């Protein structure tokens, strides 16, 4: 338009501007459609009234990529006017002269005529001198020149008395709901190209809580990966998942340890009932769209639609491994919360850290895994002093956040009875990981030995499974230690090496090596 083509505009001013066109086939939720209609009708009535002294300011706020500029462009299309975007980050970066940039831009938009979209308003919402100066210039320029101004920010801005005589309309644009996300994936996949009809776009929309901008970026990343791989640009499921993970934020790494979910169902050896429960957990995550949206169950649930799961059982029975299997099956990242960075002795700090954890998990589309959860989710105590009172406040805050969380939270505890009853009532699943029986131990012993390992014929798996009562974690340690003993000795793993490694593991866990238990191999222990 006139403004962007103006030859008299300085390069500094031009660098702060861009034009935005409305999307060809916008995908809007019912809430967004209502907001567009209301703002368009209000703007038409306001402009028809001819009140030049009273300006119209529309404040659109929501997460980055949620579609605030597209919302403004759709409104402007309905009004039949152009929209010019002013990047306030760029205005700040240009340093001195930003106040004059604002005045020039809004004056030229009045001549356009074009509406103005002030992007990244949070850049000038602070209390530092430069932010206050530019914000003051913005208010003055709006009052002198503007007729329709959009203010875009990630969080709500309350102008106070600065614009009290004008018409100020706040419009919240939240993250798109599940059904809207599915429609966005399908629409944007057709726009980006390279996506065959067999790609699980609906599953991606259900699993990843992305904004429209993140969905577009994920599809473009997947398309680029496909082009680099074969030059044809045909996107595979692996390309799509990789593109999605690129969009997930990774600030959780400062509060948690990212697990490497390579384990599959064949890697976890459990009895039938807990194994069936793990598959049911995966099914609940996979079929959320069908149950909550298609079948209407979301209307009956007032709080979050997440999944809270308790894994309980002795150490080494496979609780962490189960989280890795679930994460791999669902193609989600999993983070093991480091309690040492979350729990604080200072009042209120634990709640702040937990708030960061849940916020980042929602934006990262990650599974939250609280190992040794007793430290955070233990039973509330009788209030005898201030420490008890604030400890109970922490538990109450956790209850609230877990109810609001839409993702998957896994708590792990060695003793189920240590978990506070209020948490236990909110568990969707309580999976007991029992001490492995002999039949399970037999399979665990065999599984932990790689096919490449040089294994002697004298390894008696029946004896090991029936006589040595160890968990999977203990068996893993024994097998690795036996391999190192063999590497130092004969180069082949013999039963003697395994028995000696068992002795070291028994010493570590405080268990006696008795002749009755080890029978014919007790002589090996005596000579070790």
Short mmCIF file of C-alpha atoms in Angstrom, two decimals:
data_model
loop_
_atom_site.label_atom_id
_atom_site.label_comp_id
_atom_site.label_asym_id
_atom_site.label_seq_id
_atom_site.Cartn_x
_atom_site.Cartn_y
_atom_site.Cartn_z
CA UNK A 1 0.00 0.00 0.00
CA UNK A 2 0.82 3.70 0.12
CA UNK A 3 2.78 3.48 3.35
CA UNK A 4 5.17 0.65 2.46
CA UNK A 5 5.82 2.06 -1.04
CA UNK A 6 6.55 5.58 0.16
CA UNK A 7 9.95 6.57 -1.24
CA UNK A 8 10.39 9.29 1.37
CA UNK A 9 10.43 6.86 4.30
CA UNK A 10 13.74 6.46 6.10
CA UNK A 11 15.37 2.98 6.09
CA UNK A 12 15.13 2.87 9.90
CA UNK A 13 11.37 3.44 9.83
CA UNK A 14 10.89 0.96 6.95
CA UNK A 15 12.80 -1.72 8.88
CA UNK A 16 10.18 -1.57 11.66
CA UNK A 17 7.24 -2.15 9.30
CA UNK A 18 5.62 -5.05 7.47
CA UNK A 19 2.26 -5.74 5.90
CA UNK A 20 0.12 -8.73 6.82
CA UNK A 21 -2.61 -10.29 4.71
CA UNK A 22 -5.50 -12.30 6.15
CA UNK A 23 -5.19 -16.10 5.81
CA UNK A 24 -6.88 -17.55 2.74
CA UNK A 25 -8.93 -20.11 4.66
CA UNK A 26 -8.72 -19.20 8.33
CA UNK A 27 -9.29 -21.93 10.90
CA UNK A 28 -10.98 -20.29 13.87
CA UNK A 29 -12.44 -21.68 17.05
CA UNK A 30 -15.98 -20.70 18.04
CA UNK A 31 -14.49 -18.26 20.56
CA UNK A 32 -12.30 -16.62 17.89
CA UNK A 33 -15.17 -16.39 15.41
CA UNK A 34 -17.26 -14.67 18.06
CA UNK A 35 -14.41 -12.26 18.86
CA UNK A 36 -13.93 -11.39 15.17
CA UNK A 37 -17.63 -10.68 14.75
CA UNK A 38 -17.84 -8.58 17.91
CA UNK A 39 -14.74 -6.50 17.18
CA UNK A 40 -15.73 -5.98 13.53
CA UNK A 41 -19.22 -4.85 14.50
CA UNK A 42 -17.88 -2.52 17.20
CA UNK A 43 -15.31 -1.04 14.81
CA UNK A 44 -17.94 -0.45 12.09
CA UNK A 45 -20.26 1.30 14.53
CA UNK A 46 -17.42 3.36 15.98
CA UNK A 47 -16.17 4.51 12.60
CA UNK A 48 -19.69 5.26 11.38
CA UNK A 49 -20.23 7.50 14.41
CA UNK A 50 -17.34 9.72 13.26
CA UNK A 51 -16.00 10.32 16.76
CA UNK A 52 -12.50 11.42 15.78
CA UNK A 53 -11.70 12.40 19.37
CA UNK A 54 -12.37 8.87 20.63
CA UNK A 55 -9.98 6.24 19.29
CA UNK A 56 -10.55 2.49 19.00
CA UNK A 57 -7.81 0.32 20.50
CA UNK A 58 -8.11 -3.48 20.30
CA UNK A 59 -5.75 -5.34 22.65
CA UNK A 60 -5.20 -8.92 21.42
CA UNK A 61 -3.15 -11.02 23.84
CA UNK A 62 -2.15 -14.65 24.02
CA UNK A 63 0.82 -17.03 23.61
CA UNK A 64 3.32 -16.48 20.80
CA UNK A 65 2.07 -17.96 17.51
CA UNK A 66 -1.57 -18.12 18.61
CA UNK A 67 -2.64 -15.93 15.67
CA UNK A 68 -2.95 -12.40 17.04
CA UNK A 69 -1.83 -10.75 13.78
CA UNK A 70 -4.07 -13.04 11.74
CA UNK A 71 -6.97 -12.08 14.00
CA UNK A 72 -6.30 -8.38 13.34
CA UNK A 73 -5.94 -9.02 9.59
CA UNK A 74 -9.29 -10.85 9.45
CA UNK A 75 -11.02 -7.96 11.26
CA UNK A 76 -9.43 -5.45 8.85
CA UNK A 77 -10.52 -7.51 5.86
CA UNK A 78 -14.10 -7.35 7.10
CA UNK A 79 -13.72 -3.58 7.46
CA UNK A 80 -12.12 -3.24 4.01
CA UNK A 81 -8.87 -1.62 5.25
CA UNK A 82 -5.19 -2.51 5.13
CA UNK A 83 -3.13 -3.50 8.17
CA UNK A 84 0.44 -2.38 8.87
CA UNK A 85 2.52 -4.19 11.51
CA UNK A 86 4.96 -2.20 13.65
CA UNK A 87 7.63 -4.39 15.27
CA UNK A 88 8.29 -2.76 18.64
CA UNK A 89 11.26 -5.05 19.24
CA UNK A 90 12.84 -3.49 16.18
CA UNK A 91 11.90 0.02 17.33
CA UNK A 92 13.67 -0.65 20.63
CA UNK A 93 16.69 -2.12 18.84
CA UNK A 94 17.07 0.98 16.70
CA UNK A 95 17.71 2.94 19.89
CA UNK A 96 17.34 6.71 19.89
CA UNK A 97 14.68 8.09 17.60
CA UNK A 98 12.13 5.38 18.32
CA UNK A 99 9.61 7.92 19.58
CA UNK A 100 9.82 9.81 16.27
CA UNK A 101 9.48 6.53 14.33
CA UNK A 102 6.17 5.91 16.08
CA UNK A 103 4.88 9.37 15.25
CA UNK A 104 5.86 9.09 11.57
CA UNK A 105 4.36 5.61 11.19
CA UNK A 106 0.98 6.44 12.72
CA UNK A 107 0.76 9.69 10.76
CA UNK A 108 1.40 7.84 7.49
CA UNK A 109 -1.15 5.16 8.43
CA UNK A 110 -3.74 7.90 8.82
CA UNK A 111 -3.00 8.95 5.22
CA UNK A 112 -3.15 5.31 4.01
CA UNK A 113 -5.66 4.81 5.42
CA UNK A 114 -4.47 1.69 7.25
CA UNK A 115 -4.96 0.21 10.69
CA UNK A 116 -1.88 -0.26 12.87
CA UNK A 117 -0.82 -3.43 14.64
CA UNK A 118 1.71 -2.83 17.43
CA UNK A 119 3.53 -6.17 17.64
CA UNK A 120 5.50 -7.37 20.71
CA UNK A 121 4.00 -4.71 22.96
CA UNK A 122 5.62 -6.41 25.96
CA UNK A 123 8.89 -4.86 24.73
CA UNK A 124 7.66 -1.42 25.82
CA UNK A 125 5.48 -2.50 28.75
CA UNK A 126 8.32 -2.39 31.30
CA UNK A 127 9.33 0.33 33.72
CA UNK A 128 12.76 1.22 32.30
CA UNK A 129 13.25 4.71 30.91
CA UNK A 130 13.32 3.73 27.22
CA UNK A 131 10.15 1.62 27.51
CA UNK A 132 8.29 4.40 29.32
CA UNK A 133 9.42 6.96 26.75
CA UNK A 134 8.27 4.91 23.75
CA UNK A 135 5.03 3.94 25.49
CA UNK A 136 4.32 7.61 26.15
CA UNK A 137 5.07 8.41 22.47
CA UNK A 138 2.71 5.61 21.42
CA UNK A 139 -0.15 6.96 23.51
CA UNK A 140 0.40 10.50 22.18
CA UNK A 141 0.59 9.29 18.56
CA UNK A 142 -2.56 7.16 18.98
CA UNK A 143 -4.43 10.14 20.40
CA UNK A 144 -3.26 12.45 17.58
CA UNK A 145 -3.31 10.21 14.50
CA UNK A 146 -4.72 6.73 15.02
CA UNK A 147 -8.24 5.70 14.13
CA UNK A 148 -7.87 1.91 14.64
CA UNK A 149 -4.96 0.41 16.58
CA UNK A 150 -4.29 -3.21 17.52
CA UNK A 151 -2.01 -3.88 20.47
CA UNK A 152 -0.52 -7.39 20.40
CA UNK A 153 1.18 -8.96 23.41
CA UNK A 154 1.65 -12.33 25.09
CA UNK A 155 0.11 -11.18 28.37
CA UNK A 156 -2.68 -8.75 29.13
CA UNK A 157 -1.80 -5.05 29.33
CA UNK A 158 -3.91 -2.75 31.48
CA UNK A 159 -3.33 0.85 30.38
CA UNK A 160 -4.82 2.41 33.48
CA UNK A 161 -5.64 6.08 32.95
CA UNK A 162 -3.45 6.52 29.86
CA UNK A 163 -6.25 5.83 27.37
CA UNK A 164 -9.29 6.13 29.62
CA UNK A 165 -11.19 8.48 27.28
CA UNK A 166 -10.88 6.05 24.35
CA UNK A 167 -12.60 2.76 23.49
CA UNK A 168 -10.28 -0.03 24.66
CA UNK A 169 -11.26 -3.62 23.80
CA UNK A 170 -9.22 -6.49 25.36
CA UNK A 171 -9.46 -9.77 23.42
CA UNK A 172 -7.92 -12.94 24.91
CA UNK A 173 -6.72 -15.47 22.33
CA UNK A 174 -5.89 -18.70 24.20
CA UNK A 175 -4.13 -21.78 22.93
CA UNK A 176 -6.31 -23.57 20.36
CA UNK A 177 -8.36 -26.44 21.69
CA UNK A 178 -7.93 -30.01 20.55
CA UNK A 179 -10.50 -29.94 17.75
CA UNK A 180 -9.21 -26.61 16.41
CA UNK A 181 -5.63 -27.95 16.46
CA UNK A 182 -6.64 -30.95 14.36
CA UNK A 183 -8.26 -28.65 11.79
CA UNK A 184 -5.17 -26.42 11.79
CA UNK A 185 -2.88 -29.38 11.15
CA UNK A 186 -4.98 -30.49 8.19
CA UNK A 187 -5.30 -26.98 6.73
CA UNK A 188 -1.65 -26.00 7.14
CA UNK A 189 -0.40 -29.40 5.92
CA UNK A 190 -2.19 -28.79 2.62
CA UNK A 191 -0.63 -25.32 2.45
CA UNK A 192 2.96 -26.43 3.22
CA UNK A 193 2.79 -29.52 1.00
CA UNK A 194 4.60 -32.85 1.02
CA UNK A 195 2.21 -34.45 3.53
CA UNK A 196 0.61 -37.68 2.35
CA UNK A 197 -2.86 -38.65 3.44
CA UNK A 198 -1.60 -41.42 5.72
CA UNK A 199 0.25 -39.09 8.10
CA UNK A 200 -1.24 -39.04 11.64
CA UNK A 201 -2.17 -35.34 11.59
CA UNK A 202 -5.15 -35.86 13.88
CA UNK A 203 -2.89 -37.67 16.36
CA UNK A 204 -0.40 -34.77 16.21
CA UNK A 205 -3.22 -32.32 16.90
CA UNK A 206 -4.33 -34.37 19.88
CA UNK A 207 -0.85 -34.92 21.30
CA UNK A 208 0.92 -31.59 20.81
CA UNK A 209 -0.57 -28.43 22.32
CA UNK A 210 0.74 -26.12 19.60
CA UNK A 211 -0.33 -22.72 18.40
CA UNK A 212 -1.03 -22.17 14.72
CA UNK A 213 2.44 -20.67 14.31
CA UNK A 214 4.09 -23.68 15.92
CA UNK A 215 2.08 -26.07 13.74
CA UNK A 216 3.21 -24.23 10.60
CA UNK A 217 6.83 -24.27 11.79
CA UNK A 218 6.65 -27.98 12.66
CA UNK A 219 5.30 -28.80 9.19
CA UNK A 220 7.94 -26.67 7.50
CA UNK A 221 10.70 -28.32 9.55
CA UNK A 222 9.35 -31.75 8.59
CA UNK A 223 9.17 -30.71 4.92
CA UNK A 224 12.76 -29.39 4.99
CA UNK A 225 13.99 -32.62 6.59
CA UNK A 226 12.26 -34.62 3.85
CA UNK A 227 13.80 -32.47 1.10
CA UNK A 228 17.28 -32.90 2.60
CA UNK A 229 16.81 -36.65 2.83
CA UNK A 230 15.67 -37.51 -0.71
CA UNK A 231 14.97 -34.27 -2.58
CA UNK A 232 11.34 -35.30 -3.08
CA UNK A 233 9.99 -33.63 0.05
CA UNK A 234 7.64 -36.47 0.98
CA UNK A 235 7.16 -36.14 4.73
CA UNK A 236 7.31 -39.31 6.83
CA UNK A 237 6.01 -39.92 10.34
CA UNK A 238 9.58 -39.61 11.66
CA UNK A 239 9.97 -36.23 9.91
CA UNK A 240 6.71 -35.05 11.44
CA UNK A 241 7.62 -36.10 14.98
CA UNK A 242 11.08 -34.53 14.64
CA UNK A 243 9.50 -31.28 13.44
CA UNK A 244 7.14 -31.30 16.42
CA UNK A 245 9.94 -31.85 18.91
CA UNK A 246 11.87 -28.92 17.47
CA UNK A 247 8.93 -26.67 18.36
CA UNK A 248 8.68 -27.87 21.95
CA UNK A 249 10.58 -25.62 24.31
CA UNK A 250 13.43 -27.14 26.28
CA UNK A 251 13.69 -24.84 29.27
CA UNK A 252 12.62 -27.80 31.39
CA UNK A 253 16.24 -28.93 31.17
CA UNK A 254 17.15 -26.51 33.96
CA UNK A 255 14.64 -28.13 36.33
CA UNK A 256 14.65 -31.72 35.15
CA UNK A 257 16.63 -34.39 33.35
CA UNK A 258 15.46 -35.41 29.93
CA UNK A 259 15.02 -39.17 29.55
CA UNK A 260 16.11 -41.01 26.42
CA UNK A 261 12.98 -43.00 25.55
CA UNK A 262 14.40 -45.76 23.36
CA UNK A 263 12.85 -48.64 25.32
CA UNK A 264 9.96 -50.53 23.71
CA UNK A 265 7.37 -52.97 25.01
CA UNK A 266 9.78 -55.88 24.45
CA UNK A 267 12.25 -54.29 26.88
CA UNK A 268 9.97 -54.27 29.91
CA UNK A 269 9.22 -57.54 31.69
CA UNK A 270 6.24 -57.39 34.04
CA UNK A 271 3.33 -59.51 35.10
CA UNK A 272 0.22 -59.32 32.94
CA UNK A 273 -1.86 -56.91 35.03
CA UNK A 274 0.63 -54.02 35.36
CA UNK A 275 1.63 -54.45 31.72
CA UNK A 276 -2.03 -54.19 30.68
CA UNK A 277 -2.39 -51.03 32.79
CA UNK A 278 0.57 -49.41 31.01
CA UNK A 279 -1.07 -50.08 27.64
CA UNK A 280 -4.35 -48.61 28.92
CA UNK A 281 -2.48 -45.42 29.93
CA UNK A 282 -1.16 -45.08 26.38
CA UNK A 283 -4.63 -45.71 24.97
CA UNK A 284 -6.11 -42.91 27.09
CA UNK A 285 -3.58 -40.42 25.72
CA UNK A 286 -4.04 -41.60 22.11
CA UNK A 287 -7.84 -41.46 22.12
CA UNK A 288 -8.38 -38.17 23.97
CA UNK A 289 -9.91 -36.53 20.89
CA UNK A 290 -12.47 -39.28 20.40
CA UNK A 291 -13.62 -39.34 24.01
CA UNK A 292 -13.40 -35.65 24.92
CA UNK A 293 -14.39 -34.00 21.64
CA UNK A 294 -16.28 -36.48 19.45
CA UNK A 295 -18.15 -38.14 22.33
CA UNK A 296 -18.63 -34.89 24.27
CA UNK A 297 -17.05 -35.88 27.59
CA UNK A 298 -15.09 -32.58 27.74
CA UNK A 299 -18.33 -30.74 28.55
CA UNK A 300 -18.69 -32.80 31.73
CA UNK A 301 -15.17 -32.03 33.02
CA UNK A 302 -14.60 -28.61 34.58
CA UNK A 303 -10.85 -28.93 35.26
CA UNK A 304 -7.90 -30.23 33.27
CA UNK A 305 -8.15 -33.31 31.09
CA UNK A 306 -4.72 -34.62 31.94
CA UNK A 307 -3.73 -38.03 33.21
CA UNK A 308 -2.22 -38.62 36.67
CA UNK A 309 -0.55 -41.97 37.27
CA UNK A 310 1.12 -43.53 40.32
CA UNK A 311 3.85 -46.14 39.91
CA UNK A 312 4.70 -47.87 43.19
CA UNK A 313 6.99 -50.72 44.03
CA UNK A 314 10.49 -51.58 45.25
CA UNK A 315 13.50 -49.84 43.72
CA UNK A 316 14.70 -51.45 40.49
CA UNK A 317 11.37 -53.01 39.48
CA UNK A 318 11.01 -50.98 36.26
CA UNK A 319 9.18 -47.75 37.10
CA UNK A 320 11.56 -45.46 35.19
CA UNK A 321 11.76 -47.96 32.34
CA UNK A 322 7.95 -47.93 32.10
CA UNK A 323 8.01 -44.13 31.69
CA UNK A 324 10.50 -44.50 28.84
CA UNK A 325 8.33 -47.14 27.15
CA UNK A 326 5.24 -44.92 27.39
CA UNK A 327 7.13 -41.87 26.08
CA UNK A 328 8.45 -43.90 23.14
CA UNK A 329 5.03 -45.33 22.36
CA UNK A 330 3.37 -41.88 22.46
CA UNK A 331 6.32 -40.13 20.74
CA UNK A 332 6.57 -37.63 23.59
CA UNK A 333 9.54 -36.30 25.48
CA UNK A 334 9.80 -37.25 29.15
CA UNK A 335 11.47 -35.27 31.92
CA UNK A 336 12.50 -36.65 35.28
CA UNK A 337 12.06 -33.85 37.81
CA UNK A 338 15.16 -33.12 39.86
CA UNK A 339 13.70 -32.59 43.32
CA UNK A 340 16.91 -30.92 44.54
CA UNK A 341 16.25 -28.01 42.16
CA UNK A 342 12.53 -27.82 42.93
CA UNK A 343 12.19 -28.21 46.69
CA UNK A 344 13.42 -25.18 48.62
CA UNK A 345 13.63 -24.43 52.33
CA UNK A 346 12.54 -20.85 51.64
CA UNK A 347 8.84 -20.12 51.96
CA UNK A 348 7.10 -19.82 48.61
CA UNK A 349 10.11 -20.86 46.49
CA UNK A 350 8.96 -24.47 46.05
CA UNK A 351 5.61 -23.27 44.67
CA UNK A 352 7.41 -20.93 42.23
CA UNK A 353 9.63 -23.74 41.00
CA UNK A 354 6.68 -26.10 40.64
CA UNK A 355 4.78 -23.44 38.70
CA UNK A 356 7.70 -23.21 36.26
CA UNK A 357 7.79 -26.99 35.91
CA UNK A 358 4.10 -27.30 35.01
CA UNK A 359 4.12 -24.25 32.71
CA UNK A 360 7.15 -25.53 30.79
CA UNK A 361 5.72 -29.05 30.61
CA UNK A 362 2.53 -27.74 29.01
CA UNK A 363 4.44 -25.71 26.40
CA UNK A 364 6.97 -28.54 25.88
CA UNK A 365 4.27 -31.21 25.47
CA UNK A 366 6.29 -33.39 27.84
CA UNK A 367 5.58 -36.17 30.31
CA UNK A 368 6.40 -35.10 33.87
CA UNK A 369 8.03 -37.85 35.93
CA UNK A 370 8.40 -37.27 39.68
CA UNK A 371 10.70 -40.00 40.96
CA UNK A 372 10.81 -40.65 44.72
CA UNK A 373 7.61 -38.62 44.86
CA UNK A 374 7.24 -39.04 48.62
CA UNK A 375 9.39 -35.91 49.06
CA UNK A 376 6.75 -33.76 47.35
CA UNK A 377 3.55 -35.75 47.53
CA UNK A 378 3.87 -37.21 51.03
CA UNK A 379 1.12 -37.18 53.62
CA UNK A 380 0.10 -33.88 55.14
CA UNK A 381 1.02 -33.53 58.77
CA UNK A 382 -0.74 -32.05 61.76
CA UNK A 383 0.02 -28.34 61.92
CA UNK A 384 2.29 -27.76 64.92
CA UNK A 385 4.42 -24.90 63.62
CA UNK A 386 4.94 -22.59 60.62
CA UNK A 387 7.00 -25.23 58.81
CA UNK A 388 4.12 -27.72 58.93
CA UNK A 389 1.67 -25.09 57.71
CA UNK A 390 3.76 -24.13 54.68
CA UNK A 391 4.55 -27.76 53.88
CA UNK A 392 0.81 -28.38 53.70
CA UNK A 393 0.40 -25.29 51.50
CA UNK A 394 2.89 -26.81 49.06
CA UNK A 395 0.85 -30.02 48.90
CA UNK A 396 -2.38 -28.08 48.36
CA UNK A 397 -0.72 -26.10 45.55
CA UNK A 398 0.43 -29.34 43.92
CA UNK A 399 -3.10 -30.71 44.06
CA UNK A 400 -4.39 -27.62 42.29
CA UNK A 401 -1.73 -27.68 39.54
CA UNK A 402 -2.19 -31.38 38.89
CA UNK A 403 -5.94 -30.90 38.46
CA UNK A 404 -5.34 -28.07 35.97
CA UNK A 405 -2.58 -29.82 34.01
CA UNK A 406 -3.62 -31.28 30.65
CA UNK A 407 -0.64 -33.58 30.15
CA UNK A 408 0.62 -36.83 31.63
CA UNK A 409 2.09 -36.79 35.16
CA UNK A 410 3.75 -39.89 36.58
CA UNK A 411 4.58 -40.20 40.29
CA UNK A 412 6.91 -42.95 41.42
CA UNK A 413 7.19 -44.14 45.01
CA UNK A 414 8.74 -47.15 46.70
CA UNK A 415 5.79 -47.29 49.10
CA UNK A 416 2.27 -46.56 47.95
CA UNK A 417 1.09 -45.83 51.50
CA UNK A 418 3.49 -42.86 51.74
CA UNK A 419 1.49 -40.86 49.17
CA UNK A 420 -1.04 -38.38 50.57
CA UNK A 421 -4.61 -39.67 50.29
CA UNK A 422 -5.74 -36.52 48.45
CA UNK A 423 -3.22 -37.22 45.70
CA UNK A 424 -4.12 -40.87 45.57
CA UNK A 425 -7.82 -40.05 45.00
CA UNK A 426 -6.83 -38.00 41.96
CA UNK A 427 -4.83 -40.80 40.35
CA UNK A 428 -6.36 -42.17 37.18
CA UNK A 429 -4.12 -45.24 37.42
CA UNK A 430 -2.20 -46.80 40.32
CA UNK A 431 0.21 -49.35 38.86
CA UNK A 432 1.93 -51.70 41.30
CA UNK A 433 5.39 -52.90 40.21
CA UNK A 434 5.88 -56.08 42.27
CA UNK A 435 9.14 -57.78 43.10
CA UNK A 436 9.73 -60.01 40.04
CA UNK A 437 8.84 -63.66 40.34
CA UNK A 438 11.22 -66.41 39.21
CA UNK A 439 9.69 -66.64 35.72
CA UNK A 440 10.11 -62.89 35.20
CA UNK A 441 13.64 -62.98 36.63
CA UNK A 442 14.56 -65.71 34.12
CA UNK A 443 13.56 -63.47 31.21
CA UNK A 444 15.24 -60.42 32.78
CA UNK A 445 18.55 -62.31 33.12
CA UNK A 446 18.46 -63.32 29.46
CA UNK A 447 17.35 -59.90 28.25
CA UNK A 448 20.20 -58.02 29.90
CA UNK A 449 22.89 -59.98 28.06
CA UNK A 450 23.48 -58.58 24.54
CA UNK A 451 23.66 -61.10 21.69
CA UNK A 452 27.19 -59.90 20.90
CA UNK A 453 28.50 -60.79 24.37
CA UNK A 454 30.73 -63.92 24.55
CA UNK A 455 28.68 -66.20 26.81
CA UNK A 456 29.94 -69.55 28.08
CA UNK A 457 27.78 -72.67 28.09
CA UNK A 458 27.96 -72.99 31.87
CA UNK A 459 25.57 -70.07 32.56
CA UNK A 460 22.65 -71.57 34.49
CA UNK A 461 19.72 -69.16 34.06
CA UNK A 462 17.35 -71.47 35.94
CA UNK A 463 19.59 -71.40 38.99
CA UNK A 464 20.00 -67.60 38.81
CA UNK A 465 16.26 -67.00 38.45
CA UNK A 466 15.19 -69.37 41.22
CA UNK A 467 17.94 -68.90 43.80
CA UNK A 468 18.88 -65.20 43.45
CA UNK A 469 16.00 -62.93 44.48
CA UNK A 470 17.00 -59.70 42.71
CA UNK A 471 15.09 -56.92 40.98
CA UNK A 472 15.62 -55.99 37.36
CA UNK A 473 17.85 -53.07 38.33
CA UNK A 474 20.04 -55.34 40.49
CA UNK A 475 20.24 -57.95 37.72
CA UNK A 476 21.36 -55.28 35.25
CA UNK A 477 24.17 -54.27 37.61
CA UNK A 478 25.25 -57.90 38.09
CA UNK A 479 25.37 -58.60 34.36
CA UNK A 480 27.48 -55.51 33.62
CA UNK A 481 29.89 -56.22 36.49
CA UNK A 482 30.22 -59.86 35.40
CA UNK A 483 31.10 -58.68 31.89
CA UNK A 484 33.92 -56.52 33.24
CA UNK A 485 35.23 -59.40 35.35
CA UNK A 486 35.23 -61.60 32.25
CA UNK A 487 36.97 -58.94 30.16
CA UNK A 488 39.76 -58.80 32.75
CA UNK A 489 39.97 -62.60 33.02
CA UNK A 490 39.16 -65.10 30.26
CA UNK A 491 37.37 -62.89 27.72
CA UNK A 492 34.26 -65.07 28.04
CA UNK A 493 31.46 -64.60 30.60
CA UNK A 494 31.30 -67.68 32.79
CA UNK A 495 29.01 -68.59 35.66
CA UNK A 496 31.90 -67.88 38.01
CA UNK A 497 31.96 -64.22 36.92
CA UNK A 498 28.21 -63.90 37.42
CA UNK A 499 28.37 -65.42 40.93
CA UNK A 500 31.17 -63.06 41.94
CA UNK A 501 29.20 -60.08 40.59
CA UNK A 502 26.17 -61.24 42.59
CA UNK A 503 28.28 -61.25 45.74
CA UNK A 504 29.26 -57.60 45.14
CA UNK A 505 25.63 -56.67 44.55
CA UNK A 506 24.55 -58.47 47.73
CA UNK A 507 27.23 -56.60 49.70
CA UNK A 508 25.95 -53.30 48.28
CA UNK A 509 22.32 -53.92 49.24
CA UNK A 510 23.20 -55.45 52.62
CA UNK A 511 22.18 -59.03 51.87
CA UNK A 512 23.99 -62.14 53.13
CA UNK A 513 25.42 -64.74 50.74
CA UNK A 514 24.42 -68.07 52.34
CA UNK A 515 25.60 -71.53 51.37
CA UNK A 516 21.98 -72.73 51.27
CA UNK A 517 21.14 -70.12 48.66
CA UNK A 518 24.16 -70.59 46.42
CA UNK A 519 24.58 -74.38 46.80
CA UNK A 520 27.31 -75.73 44.52
CA UNK A 521 28.50 -72.21 43.67
CA UNK A 522 29.23 -71.27 47.28
CA UNK A 523 32.82 -72.41 46.81
CA UNK A 524 33.20 -69.69 44.17
CA UNK A 525 32.13 -67.10 46.73
CA UNK A 526 34.58 -68.47 49.28
CA UNK A 527 37.44 -68.21 46.80
CA UNK A 528 36.44 -64.73 45.52
#
